Coordinates of C-alpha atoms and ligand atoms in Angstrom, one line a residue:
M1 CA 93.8 83.7 146.1
I2 CA 95.1 82.3 143.6
E3 CA 92.7 80.2 141.3
T4 CA 93.6 77.2 139.0
V5 CA 91.4 77.1 136.2
K6 CA 90.6 73.4 133.7
T7 CA 91.0 74.2 130.4
A8 CA 91.7 72.6 127.2
P9 CA 93.7 73.0 124.2
I10 CA 92.6 75.6 121.7
D11 CA 93.4 74.6 118.2
G12 CA 95.8 77.1 115.8
Q13 CA 97.1 79.3 118.7
K14 CA 100.5 79.8 116.5
P15 CA 102.5 82.7 116.6
G16 CA 103.4 84.2 113.0
T17 CA 105.4 86.6 112.0
S18 CA 104.9 88.7 114.8
G19 CA 102.9 86.9 117.8
L20 CA 99.4 85.6 117.9
R21 CA 97.0 87.5 115.7
K22 CA 93.4 86.9 115.6
K23 CA 90.6 88.7 115.5
V24 CA 88.7 90.2 118.4
T25 CA 85.8 88.6 118.8
V26 CA 88.5 85.1 119.1
F27 CA 90.5 87.0 121.8
Q28 CA 87.1 88.0 123.8
Q29 CA 85.9 84.5 124.1
P30 CA 87.4 83.0 127.2
P31 CA 89.8 80.8 127.7
Y32 CA 91.4 82.1 124.4
L33 CA 93.7 84.7 126.3
A34 CA 94.6 83.1 129.3
N35 CA 95.3 79.8 127.3
F36 CA 98.2 82.0 125.0
V37 CA 99.4 83.7 127.9
Q38 CA 99.4 80.9 130.2
S39 CA 101.8 78.6 127.3
I40 CA 103.7 81.8 127.4
F41 CA 104.6 81.6 131.1
N42 CA 104.8 77.9 131.0
S43 CA 107.6 78.0 127.8
L44 CA 109.6 80.4 130.1
S45 CA 111.4 79.4 133.9
G46 CA 112.9 81.8 136.3
F47 CA 110.8 84.5 136.3
E48 CA 109.5 84.3 139.7
G49 CA 109.6 87.2 141.7
K50 CA 110.9 88.7 138.6
T51 CA 109.7 92.0 136.2
L52 CA 107.1 91.9 133.2
V53 CA 106.7 94.8 131.1
L54 CA 103.1 94.7 130.1
G55 CA 101.6 97.5 127.7
G56 CA 99.7 97.8 124.2
D57 CA 98.8 99.9 121.3
G58 CA 95.2 101.3 122.8
R59 CA 93.3 98.8 120.8
F60 CA 90.0 97.4 121.2
F61 CA 90.4 95.0 124.2
N62 CA 93.5 96.5 125.2
V63 CA 92.7 97.4 128.8
E64 CA 90.3 94.1 129.5
A65 CA 93.7 92.1 128.4
I66 CA 95.8 94.3 130.2
Q67 CA 94.1 93.5 133.6
I68 CA 93.6 89.6 132.8
V69 CA 97.6 89.6 132.1
L70 CA 98.0 91.4 135.1
K71 CA 96.2 88.9 137.7
M72 CA 97.9 85.6 135.5
A73 CA 101.1 87.6 136.1
A74 CA 100.6 87.5 140.1
A75 CA 98.9 84.1 139.9
N76 CA 102.4 82.5 138.3
G77 CA 104.3 84.6 140.5
F78 CA 106.0 87.2 139.2
G79 CA 107.4 90.0 141.4
R80 CA 106.5 93.3 139.7
V81 CA 104.7 94.4 136.4
I82 CA 105.5 97.8 134.8
V83 CA 102.8 98.7 132.7
G84 CA 102.3 102.0 130.6
Q85 CA 99.2 104.2 131.7
N86 CA 96.0 103.6 130.6
G87 CA 97.5 100.3 129.5
I88 CA 99.6 101.9 126.3
L89 CA 103.2 101.3 125.5
S90 CA 104.7 101.4 121.7
T91 CA 106.4 98.6 120.8
P92 CA 109.6 100.2 121.0
A93 CA 109.0 101.7 124.3
A94 CA 108.5 98.2 125.6
S95 CA 111.8 97.1 124.6
H96 CA 113.1 99.6 125.9
M97 CA 111.6 99.7 129.1
I98 CA 112.5 95.9 129.3
R99 CA 116.0 96.6 128.8
K100 CA 116.2 100.0 130.7
N101 CA 114.7 97.9 134.2
Q102 CA 116.5 94.6 133.1
A103 CA 113.0 92.8 133.3
F104 CA 112.7 89.2 132.7
G105 CA 110.8 89.9 129.5
G106 CA 107.6 91.8 127.8
I107 CA 104.2 91.1 126.9
I108 CA 103.0 93.8 124.0
L109 CA 99.3 93.6 123.2
S110 CA 99.2 94.8 119.8
A111 CA 98.2 93.7 116.1
S112 CA 100.2 96.3 114.7
H113 CA 99.2 97.5 111.2
N114 CA 96.4 95.2 111.4
P115 CA 92.7 97.1 112.1
G116 CA 91.3 97.5 115.4
G117 CA 87.6 98.2 117.2
P118 CA 85.4 95.4 117.5
D119 CA 85.2 93.8 114.5
G120 CA 88.9 94.4 114.2
D121 CA 92.1 92.5 114.9
F122 CA 93.6 91.5 118.0
G123 CA 96.9 90.0 118.7
I124 CA 99.8 89.6 121.7
K125 CA 103.8 88.5 121.7
Y126 CA 106.3 87.9 124.0
N127 CA 109.7 90.1 123.8
A128 CA 112.7 88.3 126.3
S129 CA 115.0 90.2 128.3
N130 CA 117.3 91.4 125.0
G131 CA 113.9 93.4 124.7
G132 CA 113.4 91.5 121.4
P133 CA 110.6 89.5 119.9
A134 CA 111.1 85.8 121.2
P135 CA 113.0 83.8 118.7
E136 CA 111.8 81.0 117.0
K137 CA 113.1 78.5 119.5
I138 CA 110.1 79.9 122.1
T139 CA 107.8 80.5 120.0
D140 CA 107.7 77.1 119.1
A141 CA 107.8 76.3 122.6
I142 CA 104.6 78.4 122.9
F143 CA 102.7 76.7 120.5
A144 CA 103.8 73.7 121.4
I145 CA 102.2 74.1 125.2
T146 CA 99.1 75.6 123.6
K147 CA 98.2 72.0 122.0
T148 CA 98.7 70.4 125.5
L149 CA 97.0 73.0 128.3
T150 CA 95.1 71.8 130.8
E151 CA 94.4 74.6 133.4
Y152 CA 95.9 78.3 133.8
K153 CA 96.3 80.4 137.2
I154 CA 95.1 83.7 137.8
I155 CA 93.8 85.6 141.1
Q156 CA 91.0 86.9 142.2
S157 CA 91.0 90.3 142.2
N158 CA 89.6 93.6 141.7
D159 CA 90.6 95.5 138.6
V160 CA 93.9 97.7 138.9
D161 CA 93.2 101.4 138.7
L162 CA 95.7 101.5 135.0
S163 CA 94.6 105.3 135.2
K164 CA 96.9 106.7 137.8
I165 CA 100.8 106.7 138.0
G166 CA 101.9 105.0 140.7
A167 CA 103.1 101.4 142.5
V168 CA 99.9 99.3 143.9
K169 CA 99.7 95.3 145.1
L170 CA 98.1 92.6 143.6
D171 CA 98.5 90.1 146.0
A172 CA 102.3 89.9 146.5
M173 CA 103.0 91.2 142.9
S174 CA 103.5 94.8 143.0
V175 CA 102.5 96.7 140.0
E176 CA 103.9 99.4 138.8
V177 CA 101.8 102.7 136.2
V178 CA 104.3 104.4 134.4
D179 CA 104.1 107.5 131.9
P180 CA 104.4 106.0 128.4
V181 CA 106.7 108.3 127.1
T182 CA 109.1 109.3 129.6
D183 CA 112.0 107.1 129.4
Y184 CA 111.3 106.7 125.6
L185 CA 112.1 110.6 125.1
A186 CA 115.3 110.7 127.6
M187 CA 116.5 107.9 125.4
M188 CA 116.0 109.7 122.1
Q189 CA 117.6 112.8 123.7
E190 CA 120.8 110.5 124.0
L191 CA 120.4 109.4 120.7
F192 CA 120.2 112.7 118.6
D193 CA 121.2 116.3 118.4
F194 CA 118.2 118.0 119.7
D195 CA 119.1 121.4 119.5
A196 CA 120.0 120.8 115.8
I197 CA 116.4 119.6 115.1
R198 CA 114.7 122.1 117.5
G199 CA 117.0 125.2 115.3
L200 CA 115.7 123.1 112.2
F201 CA 112.4 124.0 113.4
Q202 CA 113.0 127.6 114.2
S203 CA 114.7 128.4 110.5
G204 CA 111.1 127.5 109.1
F205 CA 111.0 123.6 108.4
R206 CA 107.4 122.2 108.5
M207 CA 106.4 118.9 109.0
K208 CA 103.4 116.8 109.7
F209 CA 103.2 113.4 111.0
D210 CA 100.3 111.1 111.2
A211 CA 99.9 109.1 114.3
M212 CA 97.0 107.3 112.5
S213 CA 94.9 107.8 115.6
A214 CA 97.3 104.7 117.1
V215 CA 100.0 104.5 119.8
T216 CA 102.4 107.3 118.7
G217 CA 100.1 109.8 119.0
P218 CA 101.0 110.5 122.7
Y219 CA 104.9 110.5 121.8
A220 CA 104.7 112.5 118.9
H221 CA 103.2 115.2 120.7
R222 CA 105.7 115.4 123.3
I223 CA 108.8 114.9 121.0
L224 CA 108.4 116.9 117.9
E225 CA 106.0 119.8 119.5
D226 CA 106.2 120.2 123.2
V227 CA 110.3 119.2 123.7
L228 CA 111.9 120.2 120.0
G229 CA 109.7 122.9 119.5
A230 CA 107.6 121.9 115.9
P231 CA 104.4 124.2 115.6
A232 CA 101.0 122.9 117.1
G233 CA 99.3 121.0 115.0
T234 CA 102.5 119.2 113.0
V235 CA 100.8 116.4 114.6
L236 CA 97.8 114.8 112.8
N237 CA 95.4 112.4 114.6
G238 CA 97.2 112.5 117.6
T239 CA 94.9 110.7 120.0
P240 CA 94.9 107.1 120.4
L241 CA 91.5 105.4 119.6
P242 CA 90.5 102.2 119.9
D243 CA 89.3 101.3 116.6
F244 CA 91.9 103.9 114.6
G245 CA 89.1 106.0 113.7
H246 CA 87.9 103.2 111.4
H247 CA 90.8 103.4 109.2
H248 CA 94.0 100.5 109.0
P249 CA 96.8 101.7 111.2
D250 CA 99.1 100.8 108.3
P251 CA 101.4 103.6 107.4
N252 CA 101.7 102.3 103.4
L253 CA 100.3 104.7 100.0
V254 CA 97.0 103.2 100.6
H255 CA 96.1 104.2 103.9
A256 CA 98.5 106.8 104.5
K257 CA 97.2 108.5 101.3
A258 CA 96.0 111.8 103.1
I259 CA 100.0 112.5 103.8
Y260 CA 100.9 111.5 100.8
D261 CA 98.9 114.0 98.6
M262 CA 100.0 116.3 101.6
A263 CA 103.3 115.7 100.5
M264 CA 103.2 116.0 97.0
S265 CA 101.1 119.2 97.0
A266 CA 103.0 122.3 95.7
D267 CA 103.0 124.3 99.1
G268 CA 103.4 120.8 101.1
P269 CA 105.5 120.1 104.2
D270 CA 109.3 119.5 104.0
L271 CA 108.4 116.5 105.4
C272 CA 105.8 114.0 105.9
A273 CA 105.8 111.1 108.0
A274 CA 103.5 108.4 109.6
S275 CA 103.6 105.5 111.9
D276 CA 101.6 102.6 112.9
G277 CA 99.0 100.8 115.2
D278 CA 102.2 100.2 117.7
G279 CA 104.5 102.5 116.7
D280 CA 107.4 100.4 115.2
R281 CA 107.0 101.2 111.6
N282 CA 107.5 104.7 109.8
L283 CA 107.0 105.9 106.5
I284 CA 108.7 108.8 104.9
I285 CA 107.8 111.6 102.5
G286 CA 110.1 114.4 101.5
K287 CA 108.5 117.7 99.8
S288 CA 107.5 115.9 96.2
Q289 CA 109.5 113.3 96.8
F290 CA 108.5 109.4 98.4
I291 CA 111.3 107.5 99.6
T292 CA 110.6 103.8 99.7
P293 CA 111.5 102.3 103.5
S294 CA 114.0 99.9 101.1
D295 CA 115.8 103.4 100.2
S296 CA 115.4 105.1 103.3
L297 CA 117.0 102.4 105.5
A298 CA 120.0 102.5 103.1
M299 CA 119.9 106.6 103.2
L300 CA 119.9 106.4 107.1
C301 CA 122.6 104.0 106.8
A302 CA 124.8 106.1 104.4
N303 CA 124.0 109.5 106.8
A304 CA 123.9 107.4 110.3
H305 CA 127.5 109.0 111.4
L306 CA 125.5 112.7 111.3
A307 CA 123.9 112.0 114.4
P308 CA 125.6 111.6 117.9
A309 CA 124.7 108.0 118.5
Y310 CA 126.3 106.8 115.3
K311 CA 129.3 109.1 115.0
A312 CA 131.8 106.4 115.7
G313 CA 129.9 104.6 112.1
L314 CA 128.1 101.5 111.9
A315 CA 129.1 97.7 112.5
G316 CA 126.7 96.5 110.1
I317 CA 123.6 96.3 108.1
A318 CA 120.8 93.5 108.2
R319 CA 117.5 93.4 106.0
S320 CA 115.0 91.5 105.7
M321 CA 115.5 89.1 102.8
P322 CA 112.5 90.7 100.4
T323 CA 113.5 94.2 101.3
S324 CA 115.7 96.1 98.5
A325 CA 119.6 95.6 98.1
A326 CA 120.4 99.3 98.1
A327 CA 121.5 99.2 101.6
D328 CA 123.7 96.4 100.6
R329 CA 125.4 99.2 98.4
V330 CA 126.0 101.2 100.9
A331 CA 127.3 98.2 103.3
E332 CA 130.1 97.8 100.9
K333 CA 131.0 101.3 100.6
L334 CA 131.4 101.5 104.3
K335 CA 133.2 98.3 104.3
I336 CA 130.6 96.8 106.9
N337 CA 129.0 93.6 106.5
I338 CA 125.6 93.4 105.6
F339 CA 123.1 90.7 107.2
E340 CA 119.9 89.2 105.0
T341 CA 117.4 87.5 107.3
P342 CA 114.0 86.6 107.3
T343 CA 110.9 89.1 107.7
G344 CA 110.1 89.3 110.9
W345 CA 112.1 91.5 113.4
K346 CA 113.2 88.0 115.8
F347 CA 115.8 87.6 113.2
F348 CA 117.6 90.8 113.8
G349 CA 117.8 90.2 117.6
N350 CA 120.8 87.8 117.9
L351 CA 123.0 89.8 115.5
L352 CA 122.4 93.1 117.3
D353 CA 122.9 91.2 121.0
A354 CA 126.5 90.1 119.6
G355 CA 127.2 93.3 118.0
K356 CA 127.2 92.3 114.8
A357 CA 124.7 95.1 113.3
T358 CA 123.8 98.3 114.6
I359 CA 120.9 99.7 111.8
C360 CA 118.7 97.3 110.8
G361 CA 115.4 97.5 108.2
E362 CA 112.6 96.0 106.3
E363 CA 110.4 96.9 103.3
S364 CA 107.7 97.1 105.3
A365 CA 108.5 100.6 106.7
G366 CA 110.5 99.1 109.5
T367 CA 113.7 100.5 110.6
G368 CA 115.6 100.3 114.1
S369 CA 118.9 100.3 115.7
S370 CA 121.0 98.6 118.5
H371 CA 119.4 101.4 120.7
V372 CA 116.5 98.9 120.9
R373 CA 115.3 95.2 119.9
E374 CA 112.3 96.6 117.9
K375 CA 111.9 98.0 114.8
D376 CA 111.3 102.4 115.8
G377 CA 109.0 104.6 114.0
L378 CA 109.6 107.7 115.6
W379 CA 113.3 106.7 115.8
A380 CA 113.6 106.5 111.8
V381 CA 111.6 110.0 112.0
L382 CA 114.0 111.7 114.2
L383 CA 117.1 110.6 112.2
W384 CA 116.0 111.8 109.3
L385 CA 115.3 115.0 110.9
N386 CA 119.0 115.3 112.6
I387 CA 120.3 114.2 109.0
L388 CA 118.1 117.1 107.3
A389 CA 119.5 119.7 110.2
V390 CA 122.8 118.7 109.9
R391 CA 122.7 118.4 105.8
K392 CA 120.6 121.5 105.4
Q393 CA 119.2 119.8 102.3
S394 CA 115.9 118.7 101.1
V395 CA 114.9 115.4 101.4
A396 CA 114.5 115.0 97.4
E397 CA 118.3 116.3 97.3
I398 CA 119.4 113.8 99.4
A399 CA 117.4 111.4 97.7
K400 CA 119.2 112.7 94.4
E401 CA 122.5 112.7 95.3
H402 CA 122.1 108.9 97.2
W403 CA 121.0 107.6 93.6
Q404 CA 124.1 109.4 92.0
I405 CA 126.6 107.9 94.2
Y406 CA 124.8 104.1 94.8
G407 CA 122.7 103.8 91.9
R408 CA 119.0 103.2 92.2
N409 CA 117.1 100.1 93.3
Y410 CA 113.7 100.3 91.9
Y411 CA 111.4 98.7 94.2
C412 CA 107.6 97.5 94.6
R413 CA 105.7 95.1 96.6
H414 CA 102.5 93.8 95.4
D415 CA 99.9 92.7 98.0
Y416 CA 97.1 90.2 97.1
E417 CA 94.9 90.3 100.3
E418 CA 92.5 87.8 102.1
V419 CA 92.7 85.4 99.1
A420 CA 91.6 81.9 99.5
S421 CA 94.2 79.8 101.9
A422 CA 93.8 76.9 99.3
G423 CA 94.4 78.8 96.3
A424 CA 97.6 80.9 98.2
N425 CA 99.4 77.7 99.1
D426 CA 99.1 75.6 95.8
L427 CA 100.3 79.1 93.9
V428 CA 103.5 78.6 96.5
A429 CA 103.8 74.7 96.2
D430 CA 103.6 75.1 92.4
L431 CA 106.3 77.7 92.3
R432 CA 108.8 75.4 94.4
A433 CA 107.9 72.7 92.3
K434 CA 109.2 74.5 89.5
L435 CA 112.7 75.9 91.4
P436 CA 114.7 72.9 90.3
T437 CA 114.9 73.6 86.8
L438 CA 114.4 77.6 86.8
K439 CA 118.4 78.2 86.6
G440 CA 119.2 79.4 83.2
Q441 CA 115.6 79.2 81.7
S442 CA 114.0 82.2 80.0
I443 CA 110.8 83.8 81.5
N444 CA 109.7 86.4 78.9
G445 CA 112.6 87.1 77.5
K446 CA 114.8 87.4 80.7
I447 CA 117.5 84.8 82.3
V448 CA 117.2 83.2 85.7
A449 CA 120.5 83.4 87.1
N450 CA 119.0 81.5 90.3
A451 CA 115.8 80.5 92.4
D452 CA 115.3 79.3 95.7
D453 CA 113.5 79.0 98.5
F454 CA 115.1 81.2 101.3
A455 CA 116.8 79.4 103.9
Y456 CA 118.4 81.4 106.8
H457 CA 121.5 80.1 108.8
D458 CA 121.2 82.2 112.3
P459 CA 125.3 83.3 112.4
V460 CA 125.4 83.7 115.8
D461 CA 123.1 80.9 117.5
G462 CA 123.1 78.2 114.9
S463 CA 119.6 77.9 114.6
D464 CA 118.0 77.3 110.9
S465 CA 114.9 78.8 109.2
A466 CA 113.8 77.1 106.0
H467 CA 111.1 78.0 103.6
Q468 CA 111.0 81.9 104.2
G469 CA 110.0 83.5 100.9
I470 CA 110.7 82.2 96.9
R471 CA 113.2 84.2 95.2
I472 CA 114.1 84.4 91.5
L473 CA 116.9 86.1 90.6
F474 CA 117.8 87.4 86.9
E475 CA 120.6 87.5 85.2
D476 CA 120.4 91.3 85.0
G477 CA 120.5 91.7 88.9
S478 CA 116.4 92.8 89.1
R479 CA 114.5 89.9 91.1
V480 CA 111.4 88.7 91.9
V481 CA 110.1 87.7 95.2
Y482 CA 106.7 85.3 96.5
R483 CA 106.1 84.8 100.2
L484 CA 102.7 84.2 102.1
S485 CA 102.0 87.0 104.9
G486 CA 102.4 86.0 108.8
T487 CA 100.2 88.2 109.9
G488 CA 96.8 88.2 108.5
T489 CA 94.0 87.2 110.1
E490 CA 91.7 86.0 107.3
G491 CA 92.4 83.8 104.3
A492 CA 95.9 84.5 102.7
T493 CA 98.0 87.1 101.8
L494 CA 100.3 86.6 99.2
R495 CA 103.0 89.4 98.8
V496 CA 104.7 90.1 95.7
Y497 CA 108.0 92.2 95.7
I498 CA 110.1 93.3 92.5
E499 CA 113.3 94.8 92.1
R500 CA 115.4 96.2 89.4
F501 CA 118.9 98.0 90.1
E502 CA 119.7 100.6 87.3
D503 CA 123.3 102.7 88.2
E504 CA 122.1 105.5 86.1
P505 CA 118.8 106.0 87.1
S506 CA 118.1 109.1 84.4
K507 CA 117.6 106.1 82.1
L508 CA 114.6 104.8 83.8
A509 CA 111.3 106.4 84.1
Q510 CA 110.5 108.2 87.4
D511 CA 107.1 106.3 88.1
T512 CA 108.4 103.0 89.9
Q513 CA 105.3 101.0 88.4
M514 CA 106.6 102.0 84.8
A515 CA 110.0 101.2 85.6
L516 CA 109.4 97.9 86.7
A517 CA 106.5 97.2 84.2
D518 CA 108.0 94.4 82.9
L519 CA 109.2 92.8 85.9
I520 CA 105.4 93.0 87.5
A521 CA 104.2 91.0 84.2
I522 CA 106.4 88.6 84.7
S523 CA 105.5 88.7 88.0
R524 CA 102.0 87.7 87.4
D525 CA 102.4 85.5 84.5
F526 CA 105.1 83.1 85.8
A527 CA 102.9 82.6 89.3
Q528 CA 99.8 82.4 87.4
I529 CA 98.2 84.7 90.1
A530 CA 94.8 85.0 88.5
K531 CA 94.8 81.1 88.2
Y532 CA 95.5 80.8 91.8
T533 CA 93.6 83.7 93.6
G534 CA 91.0 85.0 90.9
R535 CA 92.6 88.3 91.0
Q536 CA 93.8 90.2 88.5
E537 CA 95.3 93.1 90.4
P538 CA 96.5 93.3 93.9
S539 CA 94.6 94.8 96.2
V540 CA 97.4 97.2 97.9
I541 CA 100.6 98.3 95.9
T542 CA 103.8 99.8 98.0
Ligands
VG1_601 C1 104.2 91.9 108.1 C2 105.4 92.4 107.3 C3 107.3 92.4 108.1 C4 107.0 92.9 109.3 C5 105.5 91.9 109.9 C6 105.6 92.7 111.5 O1 104.9 90.9 108.0 O2 106.1 92.4 105.9 O3 107.8 93.1 107.4 O4 108.1 92.6 110.3 O5 104.7 92.4 109.1 O6 105.1 94.1 111.4 P1 104.0 89.6 107.0 O7 104.5 88.2 107.4 O8 102.2 89.8 107.2 O9 104.7 90.0 105.6 V1 104.3 94.9 112.7 O10 104.5 96.8 112.3 O11 103.0 93.8 112.6 O12 104.5 94.2 114.2
CO602 CO1 103.4 97.2 114.0

């Protein structure tokens, strides 16, 4: 029976970089979730009788939220929902499932790298029929509807048993509970040379993959250990836990320090990798050789032709603006286009759909390709494995050769997390006010070649997105970028991105922080970070 429930708009349900993220306690409070789900449905048309894909990263409140979305999908007239067993679907697997089943769209319940558990964060986002995050015109429409919503629809029914694979009816709608790994594994087998990777493991190559007690556990166990023959124990923290074992499922040098230390130890594995809460990010560390995500993007692009799916070459490369220009140098050599987009995967969708880009990446440890419309953590790990199996060299050797050919973009990001919003906004306003007169000026002896607030014109649909980050570009090619995070749930997070190109890497210190010391000082002084945030040091350096 369909029930129409009266409701009132809720303030601040504005999707950020990747969907709507708030504290679990906020989502748990009815009608918070129902209002947002109904706003998503109201922003769409023509889904009656069609298929919706549904799943999440397994965090606290995932299963409860899935039951609510199922009942609302039935009440709103969807014909079928495909849902991952026990509510589990990694973000890239959900994207694939939407595409494979020609679904109308999908709902992914995840707050990605944010902490979970009863005091942690929850999130929800809508993906369109191409499998990609809703573009801004849809997220803007959803937000507008949240401000006027007066009712939502839900059916009265028992919960669906999400543990049993198979189809059941929920009123007139069918619910198919599917294994979350099977289709994703089949796609990876098509993209990569699994025999070569199997041979690599047989030859004694050792890796550790840290699933961070998040969604990639079941995928990694099956693909790496069961199918590719990596020894049992290759996958660490491989069982998804609602609170990620009290850790942040963020594969960076702070939260994935254990795996970093392992890689740096004298008898460490040949490859260490990790993924995040929803399985779309990847961290790559070779034996004694950390690879920045920006470099990883460049190295994957330079070597992708060694994997079956990319042997014909790449149509183009796309990177988010704060990502280093290492990939640009590869694009130049390959004579293919490079695109620079705002932060967030939703901006890559059009380029991938139009066949303008094949591989995309972000400095935040996200890399992916045209095989889905999301970034894909295990895909990046498998592409690295495929390349290592073919080149028969270590990660460190491959990196060294890469820098010799292309030069090296020294790069780091400093995050000032959970600072007061007012101060962070003032800092940005102050920077913006300084922009018009910066060109030609010297900051600590470095001359500014150009400074702007990044604006993106989408070459496919012609849409414009302004205020995407403040860039200060110096005459020597180095740069500092400032932007505020759109995924946090407490206060504001200031991200500062620092980059310097060196065509003779041997000239600079190996240590990134040392190689970038003068720019780091500029980044702090110029924006008066201590004055506006009260912080002398960043909380996370990646
Ligand atoms: C961060 C990253 C961005 C990424 C986004 C979602 O956004 O910087 O590159 O696309 O998270 O990733 P922000 O606005 O906090 O800087 V995920 O793995 O949360 O889907
Ligand atoms: Co993620």
